[in-house]
Coordinates of C-alpha atoms in Angstrom, one line a residue:
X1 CA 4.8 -122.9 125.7
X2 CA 8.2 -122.0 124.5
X3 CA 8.2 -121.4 121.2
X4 CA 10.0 -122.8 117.9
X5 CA 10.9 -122.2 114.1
X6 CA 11.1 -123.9 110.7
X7 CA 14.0 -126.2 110.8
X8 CA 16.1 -128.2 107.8
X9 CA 19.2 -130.8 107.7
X10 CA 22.7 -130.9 106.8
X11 CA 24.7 -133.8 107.1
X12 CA 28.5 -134.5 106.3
X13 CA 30.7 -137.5 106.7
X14 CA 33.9 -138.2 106.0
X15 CA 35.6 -141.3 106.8
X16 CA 39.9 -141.9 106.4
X17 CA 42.1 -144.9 106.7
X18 CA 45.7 -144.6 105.6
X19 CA 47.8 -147.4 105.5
X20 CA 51.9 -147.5 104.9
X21 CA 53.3 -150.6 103.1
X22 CA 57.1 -151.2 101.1
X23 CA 55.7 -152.7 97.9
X24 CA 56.4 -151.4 94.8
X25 CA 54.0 -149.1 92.7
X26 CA 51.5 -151.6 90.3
X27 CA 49.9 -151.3 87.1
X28 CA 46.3 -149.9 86.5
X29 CA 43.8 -152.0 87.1
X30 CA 43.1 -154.3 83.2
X31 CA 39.8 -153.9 82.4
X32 CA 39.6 -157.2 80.9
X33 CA 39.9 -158.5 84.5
X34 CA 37.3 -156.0 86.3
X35 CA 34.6 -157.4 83.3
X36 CA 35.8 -160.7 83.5
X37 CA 35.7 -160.7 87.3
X38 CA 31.9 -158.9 87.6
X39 CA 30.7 -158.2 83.8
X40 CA 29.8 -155.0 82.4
X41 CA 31.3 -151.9 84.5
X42 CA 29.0 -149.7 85.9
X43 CA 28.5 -146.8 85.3
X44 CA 31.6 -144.7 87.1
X45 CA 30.9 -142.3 90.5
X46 CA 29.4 -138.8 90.1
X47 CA 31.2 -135.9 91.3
X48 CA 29.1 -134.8 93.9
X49 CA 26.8 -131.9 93.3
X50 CA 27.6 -128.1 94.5
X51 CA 23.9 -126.6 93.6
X52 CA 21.9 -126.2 97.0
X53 CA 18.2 -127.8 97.5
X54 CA 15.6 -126.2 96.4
X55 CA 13.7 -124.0 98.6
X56 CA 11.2 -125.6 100.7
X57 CA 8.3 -124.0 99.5
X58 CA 5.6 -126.3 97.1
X59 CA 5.9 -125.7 93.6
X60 CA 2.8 -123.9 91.7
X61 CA 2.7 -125.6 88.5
X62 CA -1.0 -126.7 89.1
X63 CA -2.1 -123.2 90.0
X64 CA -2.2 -124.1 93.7
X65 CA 0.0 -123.8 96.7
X66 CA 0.5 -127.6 97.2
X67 CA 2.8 -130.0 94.7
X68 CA 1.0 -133.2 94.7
X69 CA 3.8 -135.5 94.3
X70 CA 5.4 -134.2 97.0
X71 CA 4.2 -131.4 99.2
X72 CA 0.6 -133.3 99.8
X73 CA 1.9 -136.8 99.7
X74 CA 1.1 -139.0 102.4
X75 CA 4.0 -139.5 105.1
X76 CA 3.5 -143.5 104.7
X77 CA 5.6 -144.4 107.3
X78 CA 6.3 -148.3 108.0
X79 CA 8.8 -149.7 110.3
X80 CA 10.9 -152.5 109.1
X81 CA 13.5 -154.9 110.1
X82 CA 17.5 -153.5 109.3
X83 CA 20.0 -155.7 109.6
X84 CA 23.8 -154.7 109.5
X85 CA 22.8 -151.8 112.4
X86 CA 24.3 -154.2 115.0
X87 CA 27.6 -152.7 114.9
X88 CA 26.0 -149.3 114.6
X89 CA 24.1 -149.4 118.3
X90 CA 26.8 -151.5 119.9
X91 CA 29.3 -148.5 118.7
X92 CA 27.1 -146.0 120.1
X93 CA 26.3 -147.5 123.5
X94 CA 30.1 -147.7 124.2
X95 CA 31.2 -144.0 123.6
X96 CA 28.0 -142.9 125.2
X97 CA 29.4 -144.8 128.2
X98 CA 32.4 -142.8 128.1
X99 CA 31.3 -139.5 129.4
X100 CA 28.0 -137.6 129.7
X101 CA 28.2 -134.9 127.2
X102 CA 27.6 -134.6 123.8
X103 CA 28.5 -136.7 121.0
X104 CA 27.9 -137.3 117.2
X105 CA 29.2 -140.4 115.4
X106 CA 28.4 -141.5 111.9
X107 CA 28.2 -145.4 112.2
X108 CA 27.7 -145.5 108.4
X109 CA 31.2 -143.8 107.5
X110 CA 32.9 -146.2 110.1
X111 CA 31.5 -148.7 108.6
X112 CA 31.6 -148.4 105.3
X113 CA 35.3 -147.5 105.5
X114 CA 35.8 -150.6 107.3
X115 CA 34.0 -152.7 104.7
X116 CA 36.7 -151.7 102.3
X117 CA 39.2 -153.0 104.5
X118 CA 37.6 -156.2 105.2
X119 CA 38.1 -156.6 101.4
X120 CA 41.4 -156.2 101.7
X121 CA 42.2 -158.7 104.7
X122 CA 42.7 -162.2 105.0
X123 CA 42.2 -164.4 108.0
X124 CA 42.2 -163.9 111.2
X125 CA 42.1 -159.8 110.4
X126 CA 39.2 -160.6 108.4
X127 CA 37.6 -162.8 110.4
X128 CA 37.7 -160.4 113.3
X129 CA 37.0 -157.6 111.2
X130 CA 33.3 -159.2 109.6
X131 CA 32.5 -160.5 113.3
X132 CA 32.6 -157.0 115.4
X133 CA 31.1 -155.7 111.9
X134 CA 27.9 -158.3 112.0
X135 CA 28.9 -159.4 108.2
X136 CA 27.6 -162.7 106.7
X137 CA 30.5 -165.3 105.6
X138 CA 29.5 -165.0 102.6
X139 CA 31.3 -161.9 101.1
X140 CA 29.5 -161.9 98.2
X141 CA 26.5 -161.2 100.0
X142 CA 28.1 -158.2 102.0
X143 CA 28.9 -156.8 98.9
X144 CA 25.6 -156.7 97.1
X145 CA 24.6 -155.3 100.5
X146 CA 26.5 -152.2 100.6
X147 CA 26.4 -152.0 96.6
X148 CA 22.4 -151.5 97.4
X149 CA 23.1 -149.2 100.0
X150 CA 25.2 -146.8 98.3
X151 CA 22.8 -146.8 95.6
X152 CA 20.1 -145.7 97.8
X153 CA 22.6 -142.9 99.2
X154 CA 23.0 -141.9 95.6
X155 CA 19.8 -141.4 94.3
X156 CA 19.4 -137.5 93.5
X157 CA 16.2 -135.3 94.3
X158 CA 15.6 -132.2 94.4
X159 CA 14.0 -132.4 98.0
X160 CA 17.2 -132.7 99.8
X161 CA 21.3 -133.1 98.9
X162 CA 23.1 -136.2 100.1
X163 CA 27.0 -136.5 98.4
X164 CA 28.5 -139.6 99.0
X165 CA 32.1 -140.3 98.3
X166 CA 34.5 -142.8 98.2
X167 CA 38.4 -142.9 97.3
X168 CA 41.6 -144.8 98.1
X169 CA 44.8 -142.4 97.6
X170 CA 47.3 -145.1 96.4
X171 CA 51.3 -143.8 97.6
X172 CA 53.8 -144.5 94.5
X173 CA 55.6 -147.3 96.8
X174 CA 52.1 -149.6 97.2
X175 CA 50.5 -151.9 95.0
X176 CA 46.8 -153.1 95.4
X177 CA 45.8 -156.3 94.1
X178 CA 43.6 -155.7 90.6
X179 CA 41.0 -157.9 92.3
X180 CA 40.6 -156.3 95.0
X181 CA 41.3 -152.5 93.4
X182 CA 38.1 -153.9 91.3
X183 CA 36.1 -154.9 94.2
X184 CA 36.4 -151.5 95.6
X185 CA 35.2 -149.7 92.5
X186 CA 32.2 -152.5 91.9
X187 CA 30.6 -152.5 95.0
X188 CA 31.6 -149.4 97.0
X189 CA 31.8 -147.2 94.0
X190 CA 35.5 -146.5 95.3
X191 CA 37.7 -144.8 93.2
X192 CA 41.6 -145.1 93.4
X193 CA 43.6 -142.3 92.9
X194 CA 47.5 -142.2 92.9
X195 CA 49.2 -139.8 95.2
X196 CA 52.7 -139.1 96.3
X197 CA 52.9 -139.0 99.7
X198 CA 56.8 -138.4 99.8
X199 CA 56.0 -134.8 98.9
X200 CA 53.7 -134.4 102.0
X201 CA 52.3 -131.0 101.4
X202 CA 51.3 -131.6 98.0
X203 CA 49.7 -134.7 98.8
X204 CA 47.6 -133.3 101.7
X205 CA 46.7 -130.6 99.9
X206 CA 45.2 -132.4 97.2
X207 CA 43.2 -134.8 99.9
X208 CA 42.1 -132.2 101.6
X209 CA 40.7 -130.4 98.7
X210 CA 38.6 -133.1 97.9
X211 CA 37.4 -133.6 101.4
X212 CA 36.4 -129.9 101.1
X213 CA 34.8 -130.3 97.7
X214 CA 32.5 -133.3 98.8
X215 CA 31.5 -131.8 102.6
X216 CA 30.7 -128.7 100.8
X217 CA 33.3 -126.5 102.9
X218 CA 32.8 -128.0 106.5
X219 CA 35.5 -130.0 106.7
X220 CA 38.3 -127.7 104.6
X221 CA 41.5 -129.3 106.9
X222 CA 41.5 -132.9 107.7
X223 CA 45.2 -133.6 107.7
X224 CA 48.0 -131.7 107.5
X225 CA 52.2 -132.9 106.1
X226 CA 52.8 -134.5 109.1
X227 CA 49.9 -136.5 109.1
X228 CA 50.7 -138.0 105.4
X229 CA 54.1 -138.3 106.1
X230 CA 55.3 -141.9 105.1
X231 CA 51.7 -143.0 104.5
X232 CA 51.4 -145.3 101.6
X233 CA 48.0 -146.1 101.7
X234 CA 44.9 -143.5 102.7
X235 CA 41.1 -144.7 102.0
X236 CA 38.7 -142.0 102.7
X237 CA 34.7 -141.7 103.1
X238 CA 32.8 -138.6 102.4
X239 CA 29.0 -138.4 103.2
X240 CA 27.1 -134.7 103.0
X241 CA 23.3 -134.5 103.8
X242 CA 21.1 -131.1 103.6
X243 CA 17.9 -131.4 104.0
X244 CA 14.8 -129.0 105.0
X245 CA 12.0 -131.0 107.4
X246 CA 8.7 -131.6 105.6
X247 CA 6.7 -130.2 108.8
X248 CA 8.2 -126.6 109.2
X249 CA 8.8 -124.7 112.0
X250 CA 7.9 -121.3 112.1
X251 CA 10.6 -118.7 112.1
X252 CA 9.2 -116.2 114.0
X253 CA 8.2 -118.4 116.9
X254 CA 11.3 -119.0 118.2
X255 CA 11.9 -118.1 122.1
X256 CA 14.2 -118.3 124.6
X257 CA 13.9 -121.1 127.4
X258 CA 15.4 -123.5 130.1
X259 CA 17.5 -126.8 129.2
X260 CA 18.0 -128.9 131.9
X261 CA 22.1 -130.0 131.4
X262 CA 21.3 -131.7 135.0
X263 CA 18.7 -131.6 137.4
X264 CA 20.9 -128.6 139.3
X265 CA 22.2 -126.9 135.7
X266 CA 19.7 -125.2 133.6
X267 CA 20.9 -123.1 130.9
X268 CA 18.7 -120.3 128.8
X269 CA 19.0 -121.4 124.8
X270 CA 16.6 -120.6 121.7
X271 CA 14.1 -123.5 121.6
X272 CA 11.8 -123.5 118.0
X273 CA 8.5 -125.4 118.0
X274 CA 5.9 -126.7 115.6
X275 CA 2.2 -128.4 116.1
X276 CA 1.6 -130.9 113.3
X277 CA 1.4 -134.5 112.7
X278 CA 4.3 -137.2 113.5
X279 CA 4.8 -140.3 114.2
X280 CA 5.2 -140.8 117.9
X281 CA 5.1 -143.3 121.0
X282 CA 5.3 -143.3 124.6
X283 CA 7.5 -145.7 125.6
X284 CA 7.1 -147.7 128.9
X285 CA 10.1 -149.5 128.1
X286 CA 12.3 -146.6 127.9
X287 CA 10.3 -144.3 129.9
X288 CA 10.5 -141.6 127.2
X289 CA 8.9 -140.4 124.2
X290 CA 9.8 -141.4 121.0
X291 CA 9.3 -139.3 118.0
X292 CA 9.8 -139.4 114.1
X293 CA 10.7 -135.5 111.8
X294 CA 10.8 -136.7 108.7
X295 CA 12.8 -134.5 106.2
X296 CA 11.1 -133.6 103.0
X297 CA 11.2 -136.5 100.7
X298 CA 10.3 -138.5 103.6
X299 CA 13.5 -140.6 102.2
X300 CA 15.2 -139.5 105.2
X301 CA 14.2 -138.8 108.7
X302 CA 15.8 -137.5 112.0
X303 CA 14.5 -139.6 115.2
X304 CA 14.9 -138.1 118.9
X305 CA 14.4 -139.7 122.1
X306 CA 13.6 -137.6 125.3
X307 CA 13.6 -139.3 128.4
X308 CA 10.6 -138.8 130.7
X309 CA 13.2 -138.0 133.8
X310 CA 15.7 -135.4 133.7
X311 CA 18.4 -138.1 134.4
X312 CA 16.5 -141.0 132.1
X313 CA 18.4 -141.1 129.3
X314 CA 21.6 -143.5 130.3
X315 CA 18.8 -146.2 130.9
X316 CA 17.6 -145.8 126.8
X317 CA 21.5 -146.0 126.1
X318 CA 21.6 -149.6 128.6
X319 CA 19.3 -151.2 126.3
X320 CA 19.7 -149.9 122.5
X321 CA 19.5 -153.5 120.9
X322 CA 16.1 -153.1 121.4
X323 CA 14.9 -149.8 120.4
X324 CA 14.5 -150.8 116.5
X325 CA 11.6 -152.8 118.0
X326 CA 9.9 -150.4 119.7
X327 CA 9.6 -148.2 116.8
X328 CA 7.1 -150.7 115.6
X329 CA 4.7 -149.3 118.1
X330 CA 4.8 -145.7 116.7
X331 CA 1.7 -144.2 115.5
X332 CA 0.4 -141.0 113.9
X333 CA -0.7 -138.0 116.3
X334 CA -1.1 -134.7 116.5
X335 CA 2.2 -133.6 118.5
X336 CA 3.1 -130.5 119.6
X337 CA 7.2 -130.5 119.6
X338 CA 9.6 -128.0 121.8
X339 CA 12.7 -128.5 120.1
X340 CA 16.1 -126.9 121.0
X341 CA 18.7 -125.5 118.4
X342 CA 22.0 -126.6 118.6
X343 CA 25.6 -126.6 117.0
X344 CA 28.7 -128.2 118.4
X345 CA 31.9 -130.2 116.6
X346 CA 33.2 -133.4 117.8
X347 CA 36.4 -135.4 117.0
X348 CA 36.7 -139.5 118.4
X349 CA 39.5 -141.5 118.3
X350 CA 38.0 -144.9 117.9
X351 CA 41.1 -147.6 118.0
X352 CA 40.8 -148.3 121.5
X353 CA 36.6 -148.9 121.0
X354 CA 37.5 -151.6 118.1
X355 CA 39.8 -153.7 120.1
X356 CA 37.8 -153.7 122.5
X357 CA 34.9 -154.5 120.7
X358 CA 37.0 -157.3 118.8
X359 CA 38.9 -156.0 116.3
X360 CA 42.7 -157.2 117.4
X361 CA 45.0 -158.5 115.3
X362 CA 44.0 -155.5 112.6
X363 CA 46.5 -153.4 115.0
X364 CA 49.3 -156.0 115.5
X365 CA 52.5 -156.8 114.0
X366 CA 50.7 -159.9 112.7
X367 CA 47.6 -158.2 110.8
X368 CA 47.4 -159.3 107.5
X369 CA 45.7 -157.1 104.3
X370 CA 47.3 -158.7 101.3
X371 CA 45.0 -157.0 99.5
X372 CA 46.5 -153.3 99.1
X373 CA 50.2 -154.7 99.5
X374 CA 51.6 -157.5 97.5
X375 CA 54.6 -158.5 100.1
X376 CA 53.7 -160.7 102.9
X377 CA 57.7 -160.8 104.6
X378 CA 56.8 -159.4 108.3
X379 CA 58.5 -156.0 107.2
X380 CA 56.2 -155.7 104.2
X381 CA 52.8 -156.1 106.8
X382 CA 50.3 -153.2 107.5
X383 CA 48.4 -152.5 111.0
X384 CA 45.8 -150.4 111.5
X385 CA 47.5 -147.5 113.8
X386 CA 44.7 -144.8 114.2
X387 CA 41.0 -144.6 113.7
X388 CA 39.5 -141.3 114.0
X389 CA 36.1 -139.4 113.1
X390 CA 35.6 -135.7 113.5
X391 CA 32.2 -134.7 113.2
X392 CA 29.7 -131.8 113.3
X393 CA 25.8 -131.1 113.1
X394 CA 23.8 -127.5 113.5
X395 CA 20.2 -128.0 114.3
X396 CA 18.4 -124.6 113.5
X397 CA 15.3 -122.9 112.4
X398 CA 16.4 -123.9 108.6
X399 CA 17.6 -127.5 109.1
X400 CA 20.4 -129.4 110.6
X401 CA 24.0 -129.8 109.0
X402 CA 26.1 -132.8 110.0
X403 CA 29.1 -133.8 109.2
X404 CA 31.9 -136.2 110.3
X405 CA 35.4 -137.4 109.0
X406 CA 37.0 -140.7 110.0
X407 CA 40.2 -141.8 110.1
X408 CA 42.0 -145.4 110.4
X409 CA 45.7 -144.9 109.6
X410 CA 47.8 -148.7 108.8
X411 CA 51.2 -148.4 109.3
X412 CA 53.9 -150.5 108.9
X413 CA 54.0 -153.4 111.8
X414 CA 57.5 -151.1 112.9
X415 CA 2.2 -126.2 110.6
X416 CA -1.0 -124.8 111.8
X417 CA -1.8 -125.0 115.7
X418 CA -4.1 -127.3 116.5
X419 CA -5.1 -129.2 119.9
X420 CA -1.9 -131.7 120.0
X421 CA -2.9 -135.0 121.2
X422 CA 0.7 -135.3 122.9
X423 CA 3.6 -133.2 123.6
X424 CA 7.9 -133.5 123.5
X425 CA 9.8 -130.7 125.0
X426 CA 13.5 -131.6 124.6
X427 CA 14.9 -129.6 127.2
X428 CA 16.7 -132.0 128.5
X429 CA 19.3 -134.3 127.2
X430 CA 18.4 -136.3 124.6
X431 CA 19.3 -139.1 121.8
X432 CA 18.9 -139.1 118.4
X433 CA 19.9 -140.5 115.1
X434 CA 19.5 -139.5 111.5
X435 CA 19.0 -143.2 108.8
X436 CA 18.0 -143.5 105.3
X437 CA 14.5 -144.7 105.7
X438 CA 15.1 -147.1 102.1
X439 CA 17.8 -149.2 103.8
X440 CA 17.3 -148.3 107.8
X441 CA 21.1 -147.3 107.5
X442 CA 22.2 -144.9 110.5
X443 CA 23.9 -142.1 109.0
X444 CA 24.0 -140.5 112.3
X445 CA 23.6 -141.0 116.2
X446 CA 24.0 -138.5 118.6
X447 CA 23.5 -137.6 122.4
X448 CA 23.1 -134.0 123.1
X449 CA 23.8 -133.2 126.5
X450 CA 24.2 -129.5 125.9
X451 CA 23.0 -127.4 123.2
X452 CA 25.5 -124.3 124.4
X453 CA 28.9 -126.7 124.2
X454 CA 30.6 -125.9 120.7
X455 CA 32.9 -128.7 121.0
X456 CA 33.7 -132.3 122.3
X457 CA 36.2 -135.2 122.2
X458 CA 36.6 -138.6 122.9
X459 CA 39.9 -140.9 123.3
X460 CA 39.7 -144.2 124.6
X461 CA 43.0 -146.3 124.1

């Protein structure tokens, strides 16, 4: 049995859109109209938190090794239905397609990014835009939708760290709409912060020292002069998550063995393993095994699919619609679980996914999102020009880290061994995503083909 240690998570996200536009700088935002337009404020966004979570051993208070409101608690897991996730799986499918190596997206940074953008559209642009997005017509609805899933995101512990951030660098030549600048702040807890891009290395060094700030240090470069150059408008999306699993692996059980890249590639990598009880399934559907880690908190949790054949897993990625389903059928057992460790980066340019996907006119001359610039004359117009996402993770004996940054540039139109009752050994490759158990929102979904490949892209225009 190859062999396995304790593991924990980290998780970071960052998501960009820039936008250039020829409108004059605006006013603040009255705060007259943001009560009059949605009451009382709420309370502003907090800085994100630098401490580090607590160590993953049970507090003591009581005299005893075990913390009952959280060491002992029972792991009451319930599936339930998620709705908004359509974009999420559809997303995933079609850059798995692409190629067979690794990959890690964060459909909630994409998403949420886009949301904003929505906002600021009208329609066709919009109307594309909340249709490849699954949105309901009703924005209002949308809006107290992400509102309650950014309050989940926000909600501090000490059993894990998740930062989430949200900011719209304004240039000194734009003007967003108060309603709309007040929309952003309401409902996405989005700040807007004024920047001048015509002195490009001041302004990138001041973004990138807040994507730094909120991703803890993993992402300490997003953009550099040139990439600010004659931008007007830049929203960006920060997500961090660190997080320690509640069933540990043990540290010193950690041995070398065989991944299977392909049936006739088999590479030697340190696999960690733990004997404990998850939440797991067998799936004749998929023909693979299914199986919950829940991090501690049990707020969070990391799910991994291994296909029963070495070459199984593009038939789980042919069907993904339907996988929420079949985690209805998972059950508590006694699991033993041969996991590998694993760390690689990836960066994916996601404008050519989009159109195909739906979202057109967002990228033409024609796209229309009078709500960050007041002139609607043709040369006045922003398009979306680039949509990017650079992410990373680190799976190890500690945790996981994870962490993603995505783009969309506008432009002017110019535990103790027991007998398990069934077994995973992921040694071959494999899916899996990371969600917020609250909201079922996917904070993460990733194929790993390799575990020894630092590094991947993916470009589809």
């Amino acid at each position: 049995m190859v062999s396995v240690s304790a593991m924990a998570s980290k998780v970071f996200v960052l998501f960009i859109a820039s936008l250039a536009v020829c409108a004059a700088a605006g006013p603040p935002i009255d705060p007259q109209l943001l009560q009059s337009v949605f009451g009382a404020a709420a309370p502003g966004f907090a800085a994100p938190a630098s401490a580090q979570a607590v160590p993953v051993r049970p507090a003591t208070d009581n005299g005893t090794l075990v913390d009952p409101d959280y060491w002992d608690a029972p792991d009451n897991f319930s599936p339930a239905p998620a709705d908004y996730d359509r974009f999420d799986w559809t997303l995933t499918k079609r850059v798995a397609a692409s190629s067979d190596a690794n990959f890690l997206l964060s459909p909630l940074g994409l998403k949420l990014a886009l949301a904003i953008l929505t906002e600021a559209a009208t329609g066709v642009t919009q109307n594309e835009l909340s249709s490849v997005l699954g949105f309901d017509l009703d924005r209002n609805l949308v809006r107290r939708k992400f509102s309650t899933i950014i309050e989940s995101l926000q909600k501090k512990s000490p059993q894990y760290i998740l930062n989430l951030g949200s900011r719209i660098y304004i240039g000194d030549d734009a003007q967003p709409r108060q309603r709309f600048a007040a929309i952003a702040q309401e409902f996405y807890k989005t700040e807007l912060k004024t920047v001048n891009f015509n002195d490009p290395s001041v302004a990138a060094k001041e973004i990138n020292t807040w994507v730094s700030d909120t991703t803890q240090g993993k992402i300490p470069t997003l953009v550099d002069e040139d990439d600010v150059a004659g931008m007007v408008v830049l929203v960006l999306n920060t997500l961090y998550f660190k997080g320690s699993w509640r069933h540990q692996f043990a540290p010193n059980a950690t041995k070398t063995g065989q991944f299977y890249v392909s049936p006739k590639i088999q590479k030697n990598i340190p696999f960690m393993n733990v004997n404990d009880k998850f939440y797991y399934v067998e799936s004749s559907k998929y023909d693979a095994k299914i199986l919950r880690l829940p991090y501690l908190g049990n707020k969070y949790a990391m799910y991994i699919i291994v296909p029963n054949s070495l070459t199984g897993l593009p038939r789980v990625f042919n069907d993904l619609s339907e996988l929420r389903l079949e985690l209805n059928n998972l059950r508590e057992y006694q699991v033993d679980v041969t996991l590998p460790k694993f760390k690689f980066e990836y960066t994916s340019q996601l404008d050519g996914v989009l159109r195909e996907l739906g979202v057109r006119q967002a990228f033409e001359e024609t796209a229309s999102f009078p709500g960050i610039a007041r002139g609607q004359l043709l040369h006045e117009r922003l398009r979306i020009s680039k949509v990017l996402q650079r992410s990373g993770i680190e799976v190890n004996e500690l945790g996981s880290v994870a962490y993603s940054a995505t783009e969309i540039s506008l432009v002017n139109k110019f535990g103790v061994d027991t007998e398990a009752n069934a077994e995973v050994v992921a040694n071959r490759p494999f899916l899996f995503f990371i969600q917020d158990e609250a909201t079922r929102q996917l904070l993460f979904t990733s194929r790993v083909a390799d575990p020894t490949s630092a590094d991947g892209a993916f470009k589809f225009i």
